[in-house]
Coordinates of C-alpha atoms in Angstrom, one line a residue:
M17 CA -14.1 -43.6 -18.2
S18 CA -15.7 -46.8 -19.2
N19 CA -19.2 -47.8 -18.3
M20 CA -18.0 -50.4 -16.0
S21 CA -15.6 -48.0 -14.1
S22 CA -18.5 -45.4 -14.0
I23 CA -20.9 -47.9 -12.3
K24 CA -18.0 -48.9 -9.6
V25 CA -17.3 -45.1 -9.0
S26 CA -21.0 -44.7 -8.5
I27 CA -21.5 -47.5 -6.1
Y28 CA -18.4 -46.3 -4.2
Q29 CA -20.1 -42.8 -4.0
L30 CA -23.5 -44.4 -2.9
L31 CA -21.8 -46.3 0.0
F32 CA -19.9 -42.9 1.0
Y33 CA -23.1 -40.8 0.8
V34 CA -25.4 -43.2 2.6
S35 CA -22.9 -43.7 5.6
F36 CA -22.5 -39.9 5.6
I37 CA -26.0 -39.3 5.9
I38 CA -26.7 -41.9 8.6
I39 CA -23.9 -40.6 10.7
V40 CA -25.0 -37.1 10.7
G41 CA -28.7 -37.8 11.1
S42 CA -27.8 -40.2 14.0
K43 CA -25.5 -37.9 15.6
Y44 CA -28.1 -34.9 15.0
L45 CA -30.9 -36.9 16.8
R46 CA -28.5 -37.5 19.7
E47 CA -28.5 -33.8 20.6
T48 CA -32.3 -33.6 20.7
V49 CA -34.6 -34.2 23.5
F50 CA -36.0 -37.3 21.6
V51 CA -33.4 -39.5 23.3
N52 CA -34.6 -38.3 26.6
A53 CA -37.9 -39.3 25.6
Y54 CA -36.9 -42.7 24.2
P55 CA -34.0 -44.0 25.9
L56 CA -33.8 -47.0 23.4
L57 CA -33.1 -44.5 20.5
S58 CA -29.5 -43.8 22.1
E59 CA -28.7 -47.6 21.4
L60 CA -30.2 -47.4 17.8
I61 CA -28.0 -44.6 17.1
K62 CA -24.9 -46.5 18.2
V63 CA -26.0 -49.4 15.7
L64 CA -26.6 -47.1 12.9
I65 CA -23.4 -45.4 13.2
I66 CA -21.6 -48.9 13.4
I67 CA -23.5 -49.8 10.2
A68 CA -22.5 -46.7 8.5
C69 CA -18.7 -47.5 9.4
I70 CA -19.2 -51.0 7.8
F71 CA -20.4 -49.5 4.7
L72 CA -17.4 -47.4 4.8
L73 CA -15.2 -50.2 5.3
L74 CA -16.6 -51.9 2.5
K75 CA -16.0 -49.0 0.1
Y76 CA -12.4 -48.7 1.1
I77 CA -12.1 -52.4 0.7
L78 CA -13.8 -52.3 -3.0
E79 CA -11.9 -49.3 -4.1
P80 CA -8.2 -49.5 -5.4
H81 CA -5.7 -47.7 -3.8
T82 CA -2.1 -46.8 -4.2
K83 CA 0.4 -47.9 -1.8
K84 CA 1.3 -44.6 -0.4
F85 CA -2.5 -44.3 0.5
I86 CA -2.6 -47.8 2.1
I87 CA 0.4 -46.9 4.3
F88 CA -1.3 -43.4 5.1
S89 CA -4.8 -45.3 6.1
I90 CA -3.0 -47.8 8.3
V91 CA -1.0 -45.0 10.2
I92 CA -4.2 -42.9 10.7
L93 CA -6.6 -45.7 11.4
T94 CA -4.0 -47.2 14.1
I95 CA -3.9 -43.9 15.6
G96 CA -7.6 -43.4 15.4
V97 CA -8.2 -46.7 17.1
V98 CA -5.7 -46.3 19.8
V99 CA -7.1 -42.8 20.7
S100 CA -10.6 -43.9 20.6
Y101 CA -9.8 -46.6 23.0
N102 CA -7.7 -44.7 25.5
S103 CA -10.4 -41.9 25.4
D104 CA -13.5 -44.2 25.0
S105 CA -14.7 -42.1 22.0
F106 CA -15.2 -44.6 19.4
F107 CA -18.7 -43.1 18.3
I108 CA -17.1 -39.6 18.3
L109 CA -13.9 -40.2 16.5
M110 CA -13.9 -43.4 14.4
P111 CA -16.9 -42.2 12.0
V112 CA -14.8 -39.1 11.2
V113 CA -11.7 -40.9 10.6
A114 CA -13.5 -43.6 8.5
L115 CA -15.1 -40.8 6.2
I116 CA -11.7 -38.9 5.9
L117 CA -10.1 -42.0 4.8
N118 CA -13.1 -42.5 2.2
M119 CA -12.6 -39.4 0.5
S120 CA -11.3 -40.8 -2.8
N121 CA -13.8 -40.3 -5.5
I122 CA -15.7 -37.9 -3.2
D123 CA -16.1 -34.1 -4.2
I124 CA -16.0 -32.2 -0.8
T125 CA -18.4 -29.4 -2.4
K126 CA -21.0 -31.9 -2.9
V127 CA -20.7 -33.5 0.5
I128 CA -21.4 -30.1 2.0
K129 CA -24.4 -29.7 -0.1
V130 CA -25.6 -32.9 1.3
W131 CA -25.0 -31.8 4.7
L132 CA -26.7 -28.6 4.2
I133 CA -29.9 -30.2 3.0
E134 CA -29.7 -32.8 5.6
I135 CA -29.2 -30.2 8.5
I136 CA -31.7 -27.8 7.1
A137 CA -34.3 -30.7 6.8
L138 CA -33.6 -31.7 10.4
M139 CA -33.8 -28.5 11.8
I140 CA -37.2 -27.8 10.2
F141 CA -38.4 -31.3 11.4
L142 CA -37.4 -30.5 14.9
A143 CA -38.9 -26.9 14.7
I144 CA -42.2 -28.4 13.7
C145 CA -42.1 -31.0 16.5
Y146 CA -41.4 -28.3 19.0
R147 CA -44.3 -26.2 17.7
L148 CA -46.7 -29.1 17.9
N149 CA -45.4 -29.8 21.2
I150 CA -44.2 -33.4 20.3
V151 CA -41.0 -32.5 22.0
G152 CA -40.7 -29.8 24.9
E153 CA -38.2 -27.8 26.7
V154 CA -35.6 -29.4 28.9
I155 CA -35.5 -29.1 32.6
N156 CA -32.5 -27.3 32.7
S157 CA -33.2 -24.5 30.3
A158 CA -30.5 -21.9 31.0
I159 CA -31.3 -18.6 32.8
R160 CA -29.0 -15.6 32.5
S161 CA -28.2 -13.5 35.5
D162 CA -30.5 -10.9 34.3
G163 CA -33.5 -13.4 34.2
K164 CA -33.6 -13.9 30.5
I165 CA -34.6 -17.4 29.6
R166 CA -32.3 -19.3 27.0
Y167 CA -34.8 -21.9 25.3
A168 CA -33.3 -25.1 24.0
L169 CA -36.0 -25.5 21.3
G170 CA -36.1 -29.2 21.3
Y171 CA -32.3 -29.7 21.7
K172 CA -30.5 -30.9 24.8
Y173 CA -28.9 -27.6 25.5
S174 CA -30.0 -24.0 24.4
T175 CA -26.7 -23.3 22.5
F176 CA -27.2 -26.0 20.0
S177 CA -29.7 -24.4 17.6
S178 CA -27.8 -21.5 17.1
N179 CA -24.6 -23.2 16.8
Y180 CA -26.2 -25.5 14.1
F181 CA -27.5 -22.3 12.3
F182 CA -23.9 -20.6 12.5
H183 CA -22.5 -23.4 10.4
V184 CA -25.4 -23.5 8.0
T185 CA -24.7 -20.0 7.5
I186 CA -21.1 -20.4 7.1
F187 CA -21.4 -23.4 4.5
Y188 CA -24.3 -21.8 2.6
L189 CA -22.1 -18.6 2.0
Y190 CA -19.3 -20.9 1.1
L191 CA -21.2 -22.9 -1.7
R192 CA -23.1 -19.8 -3.1
K193 CA -20.1 -17.5 -3.1
H194 CA -21.0 -14.4 -5.4
M195 CA -23.8 -15.9 -6.8
I196 CA -25.9 -15.5 -3.5
K197 CA -28.9 -13.1 -3.8
Y198 CA -29.6 -10.2 -1.5
V199 CA -32.8 -11.9 -0.3
E200 CA -30.9 -15.1 0.7
I201 CA -28.4 -12.9 2.8
I202 CA -31.3 -11.0 4.4
T203 CA -33.1 -14.3 5.5
L204 CA -29.7 -16.0 6.8
F205 CA -29.5 -12.9 9.0
L206 CA -33.0 -12.7 10.1
I207 CA -33.1 -16.5 11.0
N208 CA -29.6 -16.0 13.0
L209 CA -31.3 -13.1 14.8
Y210 CA -34.4 -15.1 15.7
L211 CA -32.5 -17.6 17.1
Y212 CA -30.3 -15.5 19.0
A213 CA -33.4 -13.7 20.5
L214 CA -34.7 -17.2 21.8
T215 CA -31.5 -18.7 22.7
D216 CA -29.2 -15.7 23.7
T217 CA -26.1 -17.4 22.2
R218 CA -24.0 -14.4 21.5
A219 CA -20.7 -15.6 20.3
V220 CA -22.1 -17.5 17.2
F221 CA -24.6 -14.6 16.3
Y222 CA -21.9 -12.2 16.2
Y223 CA -19.7 -14.6 14.0
S224 CA -22.8 -15.3 11.8
T225 CA -23.4 -11.4 11.5
A226 CA -19.8 -10.7 10.6
A227 CA -19.7 -13.4 8.1
I228 CA -22.9 -12.1 6.3
V229 CA -21.6 -8.6 6.4
I230 CA -18.4 -9.5 4.9
C231 CA -20.2 -11.8 2.1
L232 CA -22.4 -8.6 1.4
L233 CA -19.1 -6.7 1.0
L234 CA -17.6 -9.4 -1.4
K235 CA -20.7 -9.2 -3.5
M236 CA -21.2 -5.6 -3.8
F237 CA -17.6 -4.8 -4.4
K238 CA -16.9 -8.0 -6.4
I239 CA -13.8 -9.0 -4.5
K240 CA -12.3 -12.2 -5.4
T241 CA -9.1 -12.1 -3.5
Y242 CA -8.0 -14.9 -1.0
S243 CA -5.1 -15.1 1.7
I244 CA -2.8 -18.1 1.5
I245 CA -1.5 -17.1 4.8
L246 CA -5.0 -17.1 6.3
N247 CA -5.6 -20.3 4.7
K248 CA -2.6 -22.1 6.1
Y249 CA -2.5 -20.6 9.6
S250 CA -5.8 -19.6 10.7
M251 CA -6.3 -22.7 12.9
L252 CA -2.7 -22.8 14.0
F253 CA -3.0 -19.2 15.3
S254 CA -6.4 -19.9 17.0
A255 CA -5.3 -22.7 18.6
I256 CA -2.3 -20.9 20.0
I257 CA -4.6 -18.1 21.2
A258 CA -6.9 -20.5 22.9
G259 CA -4.1 -22.2 24.7
V260 CA -2.2 -19.0 25.6
L261 CA -5.2 -17.2 26.8
S262 CA -6.2 -20.4 29.0
W263 CA -2.9 -21.0 30.6
S264 CA -2.1 -17.4 31.2
Y265 CA -5.7 -17.0 33.2
R266 CA -3.8 -18.7 36.4
Y267 CA -2.1 -15.1 36.9
R268 CA -5.5 -13.5 37.4
L269 CA -4.5 -10.4 36.0
P270 CA -7.6 -8.0 35.6
F271 CA -7.4 -8.1 31.8
F272 CA -8.0 -11.9 32.0
D273 CA -10.6 -11.8 34.5
Q274 CA -12.5 -9.2 32.4
L275 CA -11.8 -11.4 29.1
D276 CA -13.3 -14.6 30.9
L277 CA -16.3 -12.6 32.1
I278 CA -17.0 -11.7 28.6
L279 CA -16.3 -15.4 27.6
T280 CA -18.8 -16.9 30.2
G281 CA -16.0 -18.7 32.2
R282 CA -14.3 -20.3 29.2
L283 CA -10.8 -19.0 30.2
R284 CA -11.1 -20.3 33.8
L285 CA -12.2 -23.8 32.7
G286 CA -9.6 -24.1 30.2
S287 CA -6.9 -23.1 32.8
A288 CA -8.5 -25.4 35.2
A289 CA -8.0 -28.3 32.6
F290 CA -4.3 -27.5 32.4
N291 CA -4.2 -28.0 36.1
N292 CA -6.5 -31.2 36.2
F293 CA -5.4 -33.2 33.2
H294 CA -2.1 -34.4 31.8
I295 CA -1.4 -33.8 28.1
T296 CA -0.9 -37.2 26.7
F297 CA 0.0 -38.5 23.1
F298 CA -3.1 -40.4 22.4
G299 CA -5.6 -39.4 24.5
Q300 CA -7.3 -40.2 27.9
K301 CA -10.8 -40.8 29.2
I302 CA -12.0 -37.9 30.8
R303 CA -15.3 -37.6 32.6
W304 CA -16.6 -34.2 31.3
I305 CA -19.3 -32.6 33.7
Y306 CA -21.9 -30.7 31.4
E307 CA -23.9 -29.5 34.0
Q308 CA -23.8 -28.0 37.6
N309 CA -26.1 -29.5 40.1
M310 CA -26.7 -27.6 43.4
F311 CA -27.3 -31.2 44.9
S312 CA -24.2 -32.9 43.7
E313 CA -20.6 -32.7 44.6
L314 CA -19.5 -32.8 40.9
I315 CA -18.2 -29.5 39.5
Y316 CA -18.7 -28.5 35.9
N317 CA -15.3 -28.8 34.1
Y318 CA -16.3 -29.0 30.4
V319 CA -13.8 -27.1 28.1
D320 CA -15.5 -25.5 25.2
S321 CA -12.4 -24.5 23.1
S322 CA -12.3 -27.1 20.4
Y323 CA -8.5 -27.2 20.5
L324 CA -8.2 -27.7 24.2
N325 CA -11.0 -30.2 24.3
I326 CA -9.1 -32.2 21.8
L327 CA -5.7 -31.7 23.4
F328 CA -6.9 -33.1 26.8
G329 CA -9.5 -35.7 25.4
F330 CA -7.8 -36.8 22.3
G331 CA -4.2 -36.1 22.7
I332 CA -1.6 -33.9 21.2
I333 CA -1.1 -36.4 18.2
I334 CA -4.7 -35.8 16.9
L335 CA -4.5 -32.0 17.6
L336 CA -1.2 -31.8 15.7
L337 CA -2.8 -34.0 12.7
I338 CA -5.8 -31.5 12.4
L339 CA -3.6 -28.4 12.6
V340 CA -1.1 -29.9 10.0
G341 CA -3.8 -31.1 7.9
Y342 CA -5.4 -27.6 7.4
Y343 CA -2.0 -26.1 6.8
I344 CA -1.7 -28.6 3.9
I345 CA -4.8 -27.9 2.6
G346 CA -4.3 -24.2 2.8
E347 CA -1.2 -24.7 0.5
K348 CA -3.2 -26.7 -2.0
K349 CA -5.1 -25.1 -5.2
L350 CA -8.6 -26.0 -3.9
S351 CA -8.1 -23.5 -0.8
R352 CA -7.4 -20.6 -3.3
D353 CA -10.9 -19.2 -3.0
T354 CA -12.2 -16.1 -1.5
Y355 CA -15.0 -18.0 0.2
Y356 CA -12.5 -20.7 1.4
T357 CA -10.7 -18.2 3.3
M358 CA -13.8 -16.7 4.9
M359 CA -15.0 -20.1 5.9
I360 CA -11.6 -21.4 7.3
V361 CA -11.4 -18.0 9.4
F362 CA -14.7 -18.3 10.7
L363 CA -14.4 -22.0 11.9
S364 CA -11.1 -21.2 13.3
L365 CA -12.3 -18.4 15.3
H366 CA -15.3 -20.4 16.3
S367 CA -13.2 -23.2 17.5
T368 CA -11.0 -20.9 19.4
F369 CA -14.0 -21.2 22.3
D370 CA -16.6 -23.6 21.0
P371 CA -16.4 -27.4 20.6
Q372 CA -17.6 -28.3 17.3
L373 CA -14.5 -28.7 15.2
I374 CA -14.2 -32.3 15.0
D375 CA -18.0 -32.9 15.1
I376 CA -19.2 -34.0 11.6
V377 CA -22.6 -33.0 12.5
Y378 CA -21.6 -29.6 12.8
N379 CA -18.5 -29.4 10.5
P380 CA -18.2 -31.5 7.5
A381 CA -15.2 -29.2 6.4
I382 CA -13.3 -31.4 8.9
L383 CA -13.4 -33.9 5.5
F384 CA -11.1 -31.5 3.7
L385 CA -8.4 -33.4 5.6
G386 CA -9.1 -36.4 3.4
Y387 CA -7.4 -34.5 0.6
V388 CA -3.9 -34.0 2.3
I389 CA -2.6 -37.3 0.8
Y390 CA -3.4 -36.3 -2.6
N391 CA -1.4 -34.3 -5.0
E392 CA -3.1 -31.4 -7.2
D393 CA -3.8 -33.4 -10.2
E394 CA -5.5 -36.2 -8.2
I395 CA -7.7 -33.6 -6.5
K396 CA -8.6 -32.1 -9.7
N397 CA -9.6 -35.4 -10.9
L398 CA -12.1 -35.7 -8.1
N399 CA -14.4 -33.2 -9.8
K400 CA -14.2 -34.7 -13.2
I401 CA -15.6 -38.1 -11.8
Y402 CA -19.0 -36.6 -12.0

């Protein structure tokens, strides 16, 4: 590669990473109580996301592209714009679409590293602010039926901190692989345990613990196998499970009632969504009610399952693109890795009853979909650019 070409590639990468950091940081701040204390911050966040999308548009225009990729981009962008308009979700969907369409010259491993550093830094910053009482607890801190308080720790909801660190755990294990030290494994577990004790967010604690134990076994026994079947079908199977269980809840069999109790009402809410909302091709505007207020007639209706949330909010086309995209990635060589299998399995399971799959601030692995259009040689060359 010539010096001039190297400079151009570096500029493209700079535009991408600056945009990525802005988008992730802005979305993270939106989930903290800072936006409650400083209302203008919400508008600033929107402006920053728009600026980041402009940078990504500039990167796309400056870069050379094949005719095949341009056609692919036009199709995906058109779908993204239509769905964003129908669902009134520009600031949720379009940044992800823009990042996915700009994965040329970008190594996903480095993207995940950048995400990991940024999220850990932001979590530490918020923890310090919380400790110094710069930010406090939200008024609606959740309380379990047994009286246990679930602390929000500076976030809007008590589940956010544990969900962030679940993803930190999964992606840290993915990056470190067999090189991870035992002290790192213990540290990850202790932090997850600490957050569980404060937030009582059970599912992600169980997922994190299971992932840590599996990683420990892989390291101890030097296991380096992977599963193409799991790589290809984990997302699809999990989506089917989420749909079938929620649909079947309407029959009110004792098994489903008990399972819904364990899942804290997720099946009931998913089943209600099938009754209350149409399934569309290109999304619809849904007024999600995130909180139940005893003085309001509004009823909590938020669907936690990523797959169902995407299905009802963004439409069946977006859901199919994600599922088919991960299937295609599962066939490619970059997924033939023990820790990719672990990562995709836990992300798939977590997405069955939690809503973070398409949210870039939680899940940078959604950008793997940017490699769908590339053949094996093109993907291999992405790592040689550096």
